[in-house]
PDB file of C-alpha atoms in Angstrom:
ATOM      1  CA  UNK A1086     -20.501 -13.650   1.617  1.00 38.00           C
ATOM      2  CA  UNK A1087     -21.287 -10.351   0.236  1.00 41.00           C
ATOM      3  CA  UNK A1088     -19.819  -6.556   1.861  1.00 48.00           C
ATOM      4  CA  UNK A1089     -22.837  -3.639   0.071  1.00 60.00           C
ATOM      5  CA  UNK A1090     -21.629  -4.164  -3.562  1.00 85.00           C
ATOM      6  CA  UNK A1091     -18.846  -6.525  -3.124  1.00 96.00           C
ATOM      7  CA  UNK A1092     -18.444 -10.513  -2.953  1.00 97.00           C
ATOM      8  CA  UNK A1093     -15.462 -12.791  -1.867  1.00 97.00           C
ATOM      9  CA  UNK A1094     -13.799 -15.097  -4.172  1.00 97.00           C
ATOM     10  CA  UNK A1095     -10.472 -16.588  -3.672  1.00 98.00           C
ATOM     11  CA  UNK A1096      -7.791 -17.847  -5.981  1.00 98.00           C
ATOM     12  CA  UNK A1097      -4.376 -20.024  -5.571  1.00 98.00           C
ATOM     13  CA  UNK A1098      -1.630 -18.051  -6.359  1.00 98.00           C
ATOM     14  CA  UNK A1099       1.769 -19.987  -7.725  1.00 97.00           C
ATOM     15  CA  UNK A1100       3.693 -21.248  -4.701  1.00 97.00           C
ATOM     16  CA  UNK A1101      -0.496 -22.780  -3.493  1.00 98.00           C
ATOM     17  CA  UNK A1102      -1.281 -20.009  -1.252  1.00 98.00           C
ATOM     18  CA  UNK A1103      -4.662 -18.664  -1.349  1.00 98.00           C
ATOM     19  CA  UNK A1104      -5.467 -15.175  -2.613  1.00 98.00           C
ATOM     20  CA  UNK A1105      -8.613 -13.899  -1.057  1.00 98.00           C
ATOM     21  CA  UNK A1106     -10.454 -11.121  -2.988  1.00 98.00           C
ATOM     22  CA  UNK A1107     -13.465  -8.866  -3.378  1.00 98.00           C
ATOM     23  CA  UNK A1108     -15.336  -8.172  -6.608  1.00 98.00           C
ATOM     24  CA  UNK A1109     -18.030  -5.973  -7.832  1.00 97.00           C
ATOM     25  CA  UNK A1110     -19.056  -3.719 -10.514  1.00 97.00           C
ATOM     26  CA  UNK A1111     -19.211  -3.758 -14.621  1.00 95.00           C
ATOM     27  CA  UNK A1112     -16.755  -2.537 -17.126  1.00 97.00           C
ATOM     28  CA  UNK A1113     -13.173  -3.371 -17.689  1.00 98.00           C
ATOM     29  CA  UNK A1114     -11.030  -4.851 -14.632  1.00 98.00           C
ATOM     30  CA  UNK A1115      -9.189  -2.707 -11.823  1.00 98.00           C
ATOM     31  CA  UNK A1116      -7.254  -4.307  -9.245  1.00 98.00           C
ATOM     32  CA  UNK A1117      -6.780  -2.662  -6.122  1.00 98.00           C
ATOM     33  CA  UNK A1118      -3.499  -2.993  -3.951  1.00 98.00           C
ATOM     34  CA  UNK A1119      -3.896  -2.128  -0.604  1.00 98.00           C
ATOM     35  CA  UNK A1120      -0.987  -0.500   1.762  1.00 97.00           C
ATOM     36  CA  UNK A1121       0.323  -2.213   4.909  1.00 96.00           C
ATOM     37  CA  UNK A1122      -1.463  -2.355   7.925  1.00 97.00           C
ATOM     38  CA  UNK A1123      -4.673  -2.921   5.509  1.00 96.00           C
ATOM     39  CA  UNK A1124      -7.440  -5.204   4.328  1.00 97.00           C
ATOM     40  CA  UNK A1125      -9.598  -5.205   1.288  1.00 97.00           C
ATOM     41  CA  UNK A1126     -12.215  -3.745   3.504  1.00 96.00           C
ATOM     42  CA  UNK A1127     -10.359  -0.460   3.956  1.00 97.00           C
ATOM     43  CA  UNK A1128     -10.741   0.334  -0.127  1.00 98.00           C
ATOM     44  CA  UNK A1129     -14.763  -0.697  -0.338  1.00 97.00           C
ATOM     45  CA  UNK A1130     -15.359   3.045  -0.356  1.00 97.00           C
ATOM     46  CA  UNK A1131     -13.513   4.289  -3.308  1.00 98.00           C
ATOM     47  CA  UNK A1132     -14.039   0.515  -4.817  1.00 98.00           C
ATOM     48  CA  UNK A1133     -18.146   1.666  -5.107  1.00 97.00           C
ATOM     49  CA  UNK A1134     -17.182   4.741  -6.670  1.00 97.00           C
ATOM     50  CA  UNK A1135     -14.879   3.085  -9.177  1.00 98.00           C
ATOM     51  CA  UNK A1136     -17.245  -0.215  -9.846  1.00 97.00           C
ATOM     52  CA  UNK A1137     -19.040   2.292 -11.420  1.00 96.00           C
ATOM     53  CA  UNK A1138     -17.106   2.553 -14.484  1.00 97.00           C
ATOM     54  CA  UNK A1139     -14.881  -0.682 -13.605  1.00 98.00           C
ATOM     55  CA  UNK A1140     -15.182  -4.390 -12.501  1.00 98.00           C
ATOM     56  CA  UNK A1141     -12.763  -3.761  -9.382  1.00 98.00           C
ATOM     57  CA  UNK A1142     -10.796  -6.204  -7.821  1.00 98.00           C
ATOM     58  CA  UNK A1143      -9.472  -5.537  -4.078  1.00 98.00           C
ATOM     59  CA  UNK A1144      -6.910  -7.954  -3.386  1.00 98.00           C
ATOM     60  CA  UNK A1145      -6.579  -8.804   0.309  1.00 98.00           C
ATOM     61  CA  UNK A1146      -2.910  -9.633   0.296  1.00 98.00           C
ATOM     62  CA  UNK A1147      -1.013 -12.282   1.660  1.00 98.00           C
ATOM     63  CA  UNK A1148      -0.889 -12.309   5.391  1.00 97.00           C
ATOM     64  CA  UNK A1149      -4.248 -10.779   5.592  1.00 97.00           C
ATOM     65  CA  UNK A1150      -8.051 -11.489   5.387  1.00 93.00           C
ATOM     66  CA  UNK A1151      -8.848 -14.575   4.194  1.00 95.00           C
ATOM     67  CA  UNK A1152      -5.704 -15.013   2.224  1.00 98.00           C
ATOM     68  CA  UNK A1153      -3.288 -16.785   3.285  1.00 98.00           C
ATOM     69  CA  UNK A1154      -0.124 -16.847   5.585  1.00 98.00           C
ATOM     70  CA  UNK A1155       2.813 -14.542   4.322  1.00 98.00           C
ATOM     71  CA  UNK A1156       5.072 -18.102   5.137  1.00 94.00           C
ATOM     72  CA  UNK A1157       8.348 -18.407   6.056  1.00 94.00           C
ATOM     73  CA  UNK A1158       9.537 -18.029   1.996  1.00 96.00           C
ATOM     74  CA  UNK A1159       8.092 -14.598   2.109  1.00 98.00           C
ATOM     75  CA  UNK A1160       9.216 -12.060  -0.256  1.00 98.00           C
ATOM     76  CA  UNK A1161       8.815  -9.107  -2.777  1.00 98.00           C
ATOM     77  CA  UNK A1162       8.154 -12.029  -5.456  1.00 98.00           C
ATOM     78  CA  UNK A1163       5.377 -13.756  -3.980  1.00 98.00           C
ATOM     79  CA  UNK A1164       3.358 -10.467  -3.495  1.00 98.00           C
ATOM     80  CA  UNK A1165       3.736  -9.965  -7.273  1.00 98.00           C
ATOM     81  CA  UNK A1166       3.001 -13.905  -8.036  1.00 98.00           C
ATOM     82  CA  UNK A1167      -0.546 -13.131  -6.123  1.00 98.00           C
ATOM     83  CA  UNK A1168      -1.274 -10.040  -7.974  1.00 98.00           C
ATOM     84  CA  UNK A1169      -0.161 -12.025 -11.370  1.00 98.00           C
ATOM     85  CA  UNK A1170      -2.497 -14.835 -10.241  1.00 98.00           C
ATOM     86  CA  UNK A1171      -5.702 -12.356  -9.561  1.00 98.00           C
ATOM     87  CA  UNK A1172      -4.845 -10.749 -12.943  1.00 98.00           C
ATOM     88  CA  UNK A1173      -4.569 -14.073 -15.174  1.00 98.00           C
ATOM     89  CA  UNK A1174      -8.124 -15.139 -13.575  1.00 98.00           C
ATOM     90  CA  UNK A1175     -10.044 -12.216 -13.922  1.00 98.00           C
ATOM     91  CA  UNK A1176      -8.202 -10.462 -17.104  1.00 98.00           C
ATOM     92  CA  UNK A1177      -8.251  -7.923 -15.798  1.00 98.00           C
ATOM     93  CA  UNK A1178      -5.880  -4.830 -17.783  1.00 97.00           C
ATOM     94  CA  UNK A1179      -5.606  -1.798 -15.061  1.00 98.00           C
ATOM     95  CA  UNK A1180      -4.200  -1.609 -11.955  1.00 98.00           C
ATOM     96  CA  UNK A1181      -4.514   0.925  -8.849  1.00 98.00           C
ATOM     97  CA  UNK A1182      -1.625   0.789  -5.549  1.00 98.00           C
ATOM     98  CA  UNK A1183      -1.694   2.479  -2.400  1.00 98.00           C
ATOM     99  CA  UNK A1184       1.316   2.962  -0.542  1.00 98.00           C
ATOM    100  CA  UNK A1185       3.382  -0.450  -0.041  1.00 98.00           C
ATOM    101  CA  UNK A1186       0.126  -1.901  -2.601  1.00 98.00           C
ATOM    102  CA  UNK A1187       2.402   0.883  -5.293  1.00 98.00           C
ATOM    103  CA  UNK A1188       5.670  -0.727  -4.505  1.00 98.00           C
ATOM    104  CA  UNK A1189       3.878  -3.858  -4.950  1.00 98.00           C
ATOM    105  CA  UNK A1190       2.557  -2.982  -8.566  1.00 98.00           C
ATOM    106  CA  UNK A1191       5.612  -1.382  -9.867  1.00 98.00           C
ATOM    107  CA  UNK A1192       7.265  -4.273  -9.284  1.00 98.00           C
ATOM    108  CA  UNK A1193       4.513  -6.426 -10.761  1.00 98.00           C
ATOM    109  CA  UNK A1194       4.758  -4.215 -14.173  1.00 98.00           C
ATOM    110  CA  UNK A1195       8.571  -5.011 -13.852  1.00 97.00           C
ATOM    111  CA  UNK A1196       8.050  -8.631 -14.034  1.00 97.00           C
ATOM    112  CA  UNK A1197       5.415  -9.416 -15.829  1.00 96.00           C
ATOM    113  CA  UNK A1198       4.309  -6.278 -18.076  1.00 92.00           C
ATOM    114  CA  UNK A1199       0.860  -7.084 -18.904  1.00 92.00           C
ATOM    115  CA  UNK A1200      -1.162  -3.989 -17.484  1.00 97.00           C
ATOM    116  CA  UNK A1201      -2.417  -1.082 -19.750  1.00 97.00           C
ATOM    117  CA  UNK A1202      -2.709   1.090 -17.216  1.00 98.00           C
ATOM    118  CA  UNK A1203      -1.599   2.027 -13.868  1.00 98.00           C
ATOM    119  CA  UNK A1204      -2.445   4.656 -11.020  1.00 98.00           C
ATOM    120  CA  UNK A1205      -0.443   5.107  -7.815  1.00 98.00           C
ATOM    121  CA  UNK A1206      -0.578   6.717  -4.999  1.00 98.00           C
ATOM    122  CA  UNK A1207       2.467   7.814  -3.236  1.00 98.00           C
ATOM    123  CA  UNK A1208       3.828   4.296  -3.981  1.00 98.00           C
ATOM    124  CA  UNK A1209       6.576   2.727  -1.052  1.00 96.00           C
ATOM    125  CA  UNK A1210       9.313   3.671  -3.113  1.00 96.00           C
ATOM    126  CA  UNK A1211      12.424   4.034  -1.279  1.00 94.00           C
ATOM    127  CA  UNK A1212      14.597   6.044  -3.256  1.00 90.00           C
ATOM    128  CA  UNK A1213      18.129   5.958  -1.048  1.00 74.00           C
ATOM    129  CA  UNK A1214      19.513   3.898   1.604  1.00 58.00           C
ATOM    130  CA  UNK A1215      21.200   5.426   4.503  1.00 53.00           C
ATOM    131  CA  UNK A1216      22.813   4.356   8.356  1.00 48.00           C
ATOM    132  CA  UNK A1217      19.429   6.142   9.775  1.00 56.00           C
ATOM    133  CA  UNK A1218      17.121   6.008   6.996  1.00 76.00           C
ATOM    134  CA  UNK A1219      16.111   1.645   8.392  1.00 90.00           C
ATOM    135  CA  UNK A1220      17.490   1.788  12.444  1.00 90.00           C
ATOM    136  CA  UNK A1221      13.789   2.161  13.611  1.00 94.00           C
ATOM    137  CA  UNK A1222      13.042  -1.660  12.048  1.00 95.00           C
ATOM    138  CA  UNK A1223      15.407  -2.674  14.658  1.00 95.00           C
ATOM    139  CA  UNK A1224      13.638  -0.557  17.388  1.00 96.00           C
ATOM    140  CA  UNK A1225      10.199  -1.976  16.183  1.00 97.00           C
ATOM    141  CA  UNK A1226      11.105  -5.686  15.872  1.00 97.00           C
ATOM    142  CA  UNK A1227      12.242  -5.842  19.349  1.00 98.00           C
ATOM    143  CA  UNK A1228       9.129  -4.416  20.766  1.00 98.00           C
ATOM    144  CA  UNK A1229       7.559  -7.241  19.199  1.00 98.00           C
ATOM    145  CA  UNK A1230       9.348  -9.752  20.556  1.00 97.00           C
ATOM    146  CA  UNK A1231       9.255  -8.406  23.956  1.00 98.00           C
ATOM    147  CA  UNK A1232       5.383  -8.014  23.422  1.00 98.00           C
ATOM    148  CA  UNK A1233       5.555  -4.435  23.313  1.00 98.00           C
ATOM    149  CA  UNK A1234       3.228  -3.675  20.088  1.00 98.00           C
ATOM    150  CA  UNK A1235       2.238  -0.487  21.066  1.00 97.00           C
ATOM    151  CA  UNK A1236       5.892   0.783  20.882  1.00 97.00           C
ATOM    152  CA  UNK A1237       6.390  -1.386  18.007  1.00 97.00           C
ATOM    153  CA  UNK A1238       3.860   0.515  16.188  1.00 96.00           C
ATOM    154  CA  UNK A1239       4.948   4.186  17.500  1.00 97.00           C
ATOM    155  CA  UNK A1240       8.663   3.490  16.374  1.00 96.00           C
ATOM    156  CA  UNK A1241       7.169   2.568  13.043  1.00 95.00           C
ATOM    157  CA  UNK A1242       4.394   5.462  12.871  1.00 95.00           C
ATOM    158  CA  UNK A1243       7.728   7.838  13.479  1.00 94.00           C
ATOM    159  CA  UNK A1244       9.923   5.985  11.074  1.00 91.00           C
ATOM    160  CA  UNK A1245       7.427   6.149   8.190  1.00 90.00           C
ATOM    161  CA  UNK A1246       7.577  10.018   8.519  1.00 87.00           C
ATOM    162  CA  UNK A1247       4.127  10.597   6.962  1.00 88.00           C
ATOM    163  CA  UNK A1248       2.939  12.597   9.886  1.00 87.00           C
ATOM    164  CA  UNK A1249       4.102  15.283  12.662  1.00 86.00           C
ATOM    165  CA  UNK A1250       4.695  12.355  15.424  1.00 90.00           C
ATOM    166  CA  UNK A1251       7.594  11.540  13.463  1.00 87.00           C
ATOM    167  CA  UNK A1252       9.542  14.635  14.821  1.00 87.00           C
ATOM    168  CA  UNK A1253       8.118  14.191  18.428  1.00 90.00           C
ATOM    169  CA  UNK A1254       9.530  12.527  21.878  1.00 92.00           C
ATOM    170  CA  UNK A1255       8.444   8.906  21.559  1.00 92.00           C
ATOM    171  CA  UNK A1256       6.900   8.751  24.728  1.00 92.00           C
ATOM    172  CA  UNK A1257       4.087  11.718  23.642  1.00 94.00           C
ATOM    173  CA  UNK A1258       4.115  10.363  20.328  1.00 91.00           C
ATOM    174  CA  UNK A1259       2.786   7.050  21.813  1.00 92.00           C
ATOM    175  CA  UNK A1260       0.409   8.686  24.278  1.00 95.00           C
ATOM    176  CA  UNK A1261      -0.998  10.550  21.275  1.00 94.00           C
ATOM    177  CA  UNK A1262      -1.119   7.094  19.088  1.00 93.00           C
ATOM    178  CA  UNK A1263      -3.027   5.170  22.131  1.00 94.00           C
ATOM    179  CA  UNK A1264      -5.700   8.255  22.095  1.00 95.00           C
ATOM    180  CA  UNK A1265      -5.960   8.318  18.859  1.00 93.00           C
ATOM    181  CA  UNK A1266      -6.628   4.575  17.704  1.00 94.00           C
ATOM    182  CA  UNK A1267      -8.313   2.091  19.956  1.00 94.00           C
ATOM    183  CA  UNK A1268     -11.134  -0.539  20.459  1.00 96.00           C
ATOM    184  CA  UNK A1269     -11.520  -2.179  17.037  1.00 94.00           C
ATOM    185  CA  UNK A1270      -9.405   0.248  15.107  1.00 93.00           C
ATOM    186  CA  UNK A1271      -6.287  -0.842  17.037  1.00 95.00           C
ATOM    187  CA  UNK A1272      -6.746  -4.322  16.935  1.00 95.00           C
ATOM    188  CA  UNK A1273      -6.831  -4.801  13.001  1.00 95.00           C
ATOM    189  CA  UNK A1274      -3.809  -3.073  13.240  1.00 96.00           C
ATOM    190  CA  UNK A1275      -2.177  -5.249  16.265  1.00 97.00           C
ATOM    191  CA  UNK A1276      -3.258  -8.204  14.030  1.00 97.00           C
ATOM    192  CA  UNK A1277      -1.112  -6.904  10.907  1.00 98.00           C
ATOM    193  CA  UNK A1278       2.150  -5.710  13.022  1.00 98.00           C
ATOM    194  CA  UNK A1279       4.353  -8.563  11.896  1.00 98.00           C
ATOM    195  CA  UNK A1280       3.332  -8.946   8.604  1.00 98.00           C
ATOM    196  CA  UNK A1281       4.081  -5.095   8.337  1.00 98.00           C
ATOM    197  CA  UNK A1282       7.223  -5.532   9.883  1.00 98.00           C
ATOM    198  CA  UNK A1283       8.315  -8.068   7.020  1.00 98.00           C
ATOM    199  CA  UNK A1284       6.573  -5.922   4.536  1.00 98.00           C
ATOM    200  CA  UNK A1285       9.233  -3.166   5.245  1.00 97.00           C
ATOM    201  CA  UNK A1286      12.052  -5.472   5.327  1.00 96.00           C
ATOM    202  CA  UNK A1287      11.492  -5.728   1.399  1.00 97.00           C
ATOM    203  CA  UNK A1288      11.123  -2.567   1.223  1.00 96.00           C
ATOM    204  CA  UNK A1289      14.791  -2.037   2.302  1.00 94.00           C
ATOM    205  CA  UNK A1290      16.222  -5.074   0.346  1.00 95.00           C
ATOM    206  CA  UNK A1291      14.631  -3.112  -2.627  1.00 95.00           C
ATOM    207  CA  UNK A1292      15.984   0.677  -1.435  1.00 94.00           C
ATOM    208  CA  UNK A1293      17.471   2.182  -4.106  1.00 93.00           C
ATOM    209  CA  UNK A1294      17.070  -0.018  -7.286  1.00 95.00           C
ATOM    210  CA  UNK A1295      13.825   2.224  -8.947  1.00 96.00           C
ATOM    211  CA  UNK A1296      16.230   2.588 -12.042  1.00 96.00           C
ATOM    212  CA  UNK A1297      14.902  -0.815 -12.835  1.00 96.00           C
ATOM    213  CA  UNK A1298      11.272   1.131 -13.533  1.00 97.00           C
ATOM    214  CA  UNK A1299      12.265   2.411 -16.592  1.00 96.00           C
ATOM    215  CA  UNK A1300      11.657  -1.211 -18.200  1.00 95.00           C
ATOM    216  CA  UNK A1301       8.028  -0.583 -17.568  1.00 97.00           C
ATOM    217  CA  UNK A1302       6.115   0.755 -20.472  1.00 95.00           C
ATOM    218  CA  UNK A1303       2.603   1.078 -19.471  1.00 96.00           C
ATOM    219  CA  UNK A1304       0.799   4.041 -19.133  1.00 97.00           C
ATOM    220  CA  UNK A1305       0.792   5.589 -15.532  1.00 98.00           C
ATOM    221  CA  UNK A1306      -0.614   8.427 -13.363  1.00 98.00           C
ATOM    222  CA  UNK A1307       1.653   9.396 -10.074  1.00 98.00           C
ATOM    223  CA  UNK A1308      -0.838  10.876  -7.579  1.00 98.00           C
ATOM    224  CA  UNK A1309       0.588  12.322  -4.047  1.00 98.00           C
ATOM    225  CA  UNK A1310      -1.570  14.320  -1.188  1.00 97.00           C
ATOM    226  CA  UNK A1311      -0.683  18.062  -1.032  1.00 97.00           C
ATOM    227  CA  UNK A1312      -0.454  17.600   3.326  1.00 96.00           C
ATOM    228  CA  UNK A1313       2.257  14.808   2.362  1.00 96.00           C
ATOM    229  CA  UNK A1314       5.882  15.692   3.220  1.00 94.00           C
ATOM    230  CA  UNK A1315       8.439  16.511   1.070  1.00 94.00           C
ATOM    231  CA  UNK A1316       9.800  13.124   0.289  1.00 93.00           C
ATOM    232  CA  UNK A1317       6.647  11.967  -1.466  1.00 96.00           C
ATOM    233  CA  UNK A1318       6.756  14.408  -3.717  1.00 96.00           C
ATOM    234  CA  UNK A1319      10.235  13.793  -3.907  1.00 95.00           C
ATOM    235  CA  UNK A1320       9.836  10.112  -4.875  1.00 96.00           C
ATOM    236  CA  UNK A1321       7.168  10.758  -7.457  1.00 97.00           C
ATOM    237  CA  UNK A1322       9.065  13.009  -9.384  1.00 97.00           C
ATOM    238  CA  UNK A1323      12.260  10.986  -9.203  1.00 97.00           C
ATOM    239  CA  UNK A1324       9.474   8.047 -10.487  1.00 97.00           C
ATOM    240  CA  UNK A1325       8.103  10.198 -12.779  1.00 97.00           C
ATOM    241  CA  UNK A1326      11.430  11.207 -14.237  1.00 97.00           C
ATOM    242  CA  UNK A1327      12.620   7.286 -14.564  1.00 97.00           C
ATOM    243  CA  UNK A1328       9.338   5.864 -16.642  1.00 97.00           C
ATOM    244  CA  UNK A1329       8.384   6.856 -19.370  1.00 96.00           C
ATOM    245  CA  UNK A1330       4.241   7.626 -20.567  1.00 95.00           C
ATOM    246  CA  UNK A1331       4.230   8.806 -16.645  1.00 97.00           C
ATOM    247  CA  UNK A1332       2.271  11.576 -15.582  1.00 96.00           C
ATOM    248  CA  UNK A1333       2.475  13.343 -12.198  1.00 96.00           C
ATOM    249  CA  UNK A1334       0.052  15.253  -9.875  1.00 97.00           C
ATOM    250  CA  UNK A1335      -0.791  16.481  -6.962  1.00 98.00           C
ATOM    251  CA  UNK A1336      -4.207  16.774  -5.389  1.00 97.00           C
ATOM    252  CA  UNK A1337      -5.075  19.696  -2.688  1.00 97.00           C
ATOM    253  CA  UNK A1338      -6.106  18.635   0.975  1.00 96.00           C
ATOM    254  CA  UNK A1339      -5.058  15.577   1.061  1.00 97.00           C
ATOM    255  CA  UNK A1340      -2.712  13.065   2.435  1.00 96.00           C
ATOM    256  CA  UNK A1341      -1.146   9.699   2.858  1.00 96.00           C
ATOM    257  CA  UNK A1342      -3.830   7.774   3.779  1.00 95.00           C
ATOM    258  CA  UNK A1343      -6.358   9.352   1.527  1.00 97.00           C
ATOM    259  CA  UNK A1344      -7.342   6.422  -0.608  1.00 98.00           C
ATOM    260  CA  UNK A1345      -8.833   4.451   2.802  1.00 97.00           C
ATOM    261  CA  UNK A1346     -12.258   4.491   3.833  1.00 95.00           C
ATOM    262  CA  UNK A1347     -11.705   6.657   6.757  1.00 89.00           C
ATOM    263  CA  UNK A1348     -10.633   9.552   4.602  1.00 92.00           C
ATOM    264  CA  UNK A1349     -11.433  11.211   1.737  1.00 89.00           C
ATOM    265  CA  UNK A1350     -11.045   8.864  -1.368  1.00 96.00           C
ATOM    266  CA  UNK A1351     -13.832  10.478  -3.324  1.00 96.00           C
ATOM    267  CA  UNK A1352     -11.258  13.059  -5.419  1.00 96.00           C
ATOM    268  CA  UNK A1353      -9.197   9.929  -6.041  1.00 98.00           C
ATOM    269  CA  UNK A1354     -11.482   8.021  -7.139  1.00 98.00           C
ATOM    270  CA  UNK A1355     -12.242  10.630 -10.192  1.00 97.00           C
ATOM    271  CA  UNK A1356      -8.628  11.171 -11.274  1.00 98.00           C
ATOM    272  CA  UNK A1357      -8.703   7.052 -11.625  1.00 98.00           C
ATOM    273  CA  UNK A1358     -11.684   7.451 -13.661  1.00 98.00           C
ATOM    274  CA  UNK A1359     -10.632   9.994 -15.780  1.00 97.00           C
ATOM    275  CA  UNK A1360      -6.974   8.602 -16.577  1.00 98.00           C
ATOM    276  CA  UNK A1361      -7.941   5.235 -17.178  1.00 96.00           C
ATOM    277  CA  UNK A1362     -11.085   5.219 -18.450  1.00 86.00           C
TER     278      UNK A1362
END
């Protein structure tokens, strides 16, 4: 089936899962990562403006789409055997990461270093572990399991940081979250809640350990929102400072979830263009 420019494919990543995908466009390959709490279909916008100079890739990752079940062996390793696995069959030699999609591709340039070049855009890098830094995982996964996934998904909008709610009451916090996203919006992200909930459990296990970046030798461009708070910028500088043939920059008006469809991907797009091509 085809979405405007873009048709599904699907490959078997190592372990026999299968890795659904969307293609389209001419020119050397991209693969896009997406964040948590996301599909492939969330990056079609700034995927048309980059199959213009690219054949892009947007992986839907494990747990998501058509792919596959994360599975009960779930880890850090398995997203990076299903980004190896879309790379080997499409050849493709750039890479682009959004959010936990960075973490994901930093780690995939750690173990198997086979991209030329790499954008990212305020990548889930946590930099330092801490007694507060993780308690709201505990808060979220017991909303879950008392089928609570509204206050599941306010403990983690406030944990994340990325936005005002963070430093709110959690009651108004919530009351603001149910206005805000409803009807279809709400339940993609309903449908992702425990997949995002083991998505940030590797993000903990790996808190700390970006020393292990500097192995990486490919050529990359650091991109964070100028509305982002301070730890972003924070991260990507620590980033930049740890891997070398990095560049970092920071683009006016915009924020964390920039790169989706619903908001404004367009200046993004033409930094990607313009460092990798």
């Amino acid at each position: 089936m085809t979405t405007n420019l873009f048709t599904y494919s699907s490959i078997q990543s190592a372990d026999g899962t299968t890795i659904s995908y969307q293609q389209g466009g001419n020119g050397p390959g991209l693969i896009i990562v997406p964040g948590t709490l996301c599909t492939s279909a969330d990056y079609t916008r700034i995927a048309t403006m980059l199959a213009k100079t690219f054949t892009v890739y947007i992986i839907d990752r494990r747990g998501r789409g058509a792919s596959g079940a994360q599975g009960g062996s779930y880890s850090m390793g398995k997203e990076c055997e299903d980004v190896k696995a879309l790379q080997d069959a499409t050849g493709a030699s750039y890479i682009f990461g959004h959010s936990f999609g960075g973490l994901v591709t930093l780690e995939t340039a750690t173990r198997y270093p086979d991209f030329k070049g790499i954008v990212l855009y305020e990548p889930g890098v946590s930099v330092q572990d801490g007694p507060t830094t993780w308690e709201w995982i505990n808060t979220y996964e017991q909303a879950l399991k008392k089928g609570k996934p509204r206050q599941a998904f306010t403990s983690f909008v406030q944990g994340a940081g990325h936005t005002p709610l963070s430093k709110m009451p959690k009651w108004f916090a919530g009351f603001i979250l149910r206005m805000m996203i409803r009807g279809d919006h709400w339940q993609g992200i309903d449908e992702l809640l425990v997949t995002n909930l083991n998505e940030h459990k590797e993000i903990k296990k790996l808190s700390g350990t970006y020393s292990r970046y500097q192995e990486i030798n490919s050529n990359i461009l650091l991109i964070a929102g100028e509305k982002s708070p301070g730890f972003v910028h924070t991260t990507n500088q620590l980033l930049a400072n740890t891997i070398a043939n990095t560049q970092c920059q920071t683009l006016p008006g915009l924020s964390h979830l920039s790169p989706e469809n619903k908001e404004a991907p367009e200046t993004i797009a033409g930094e990607i263009i313009r460092f990798l091509a």
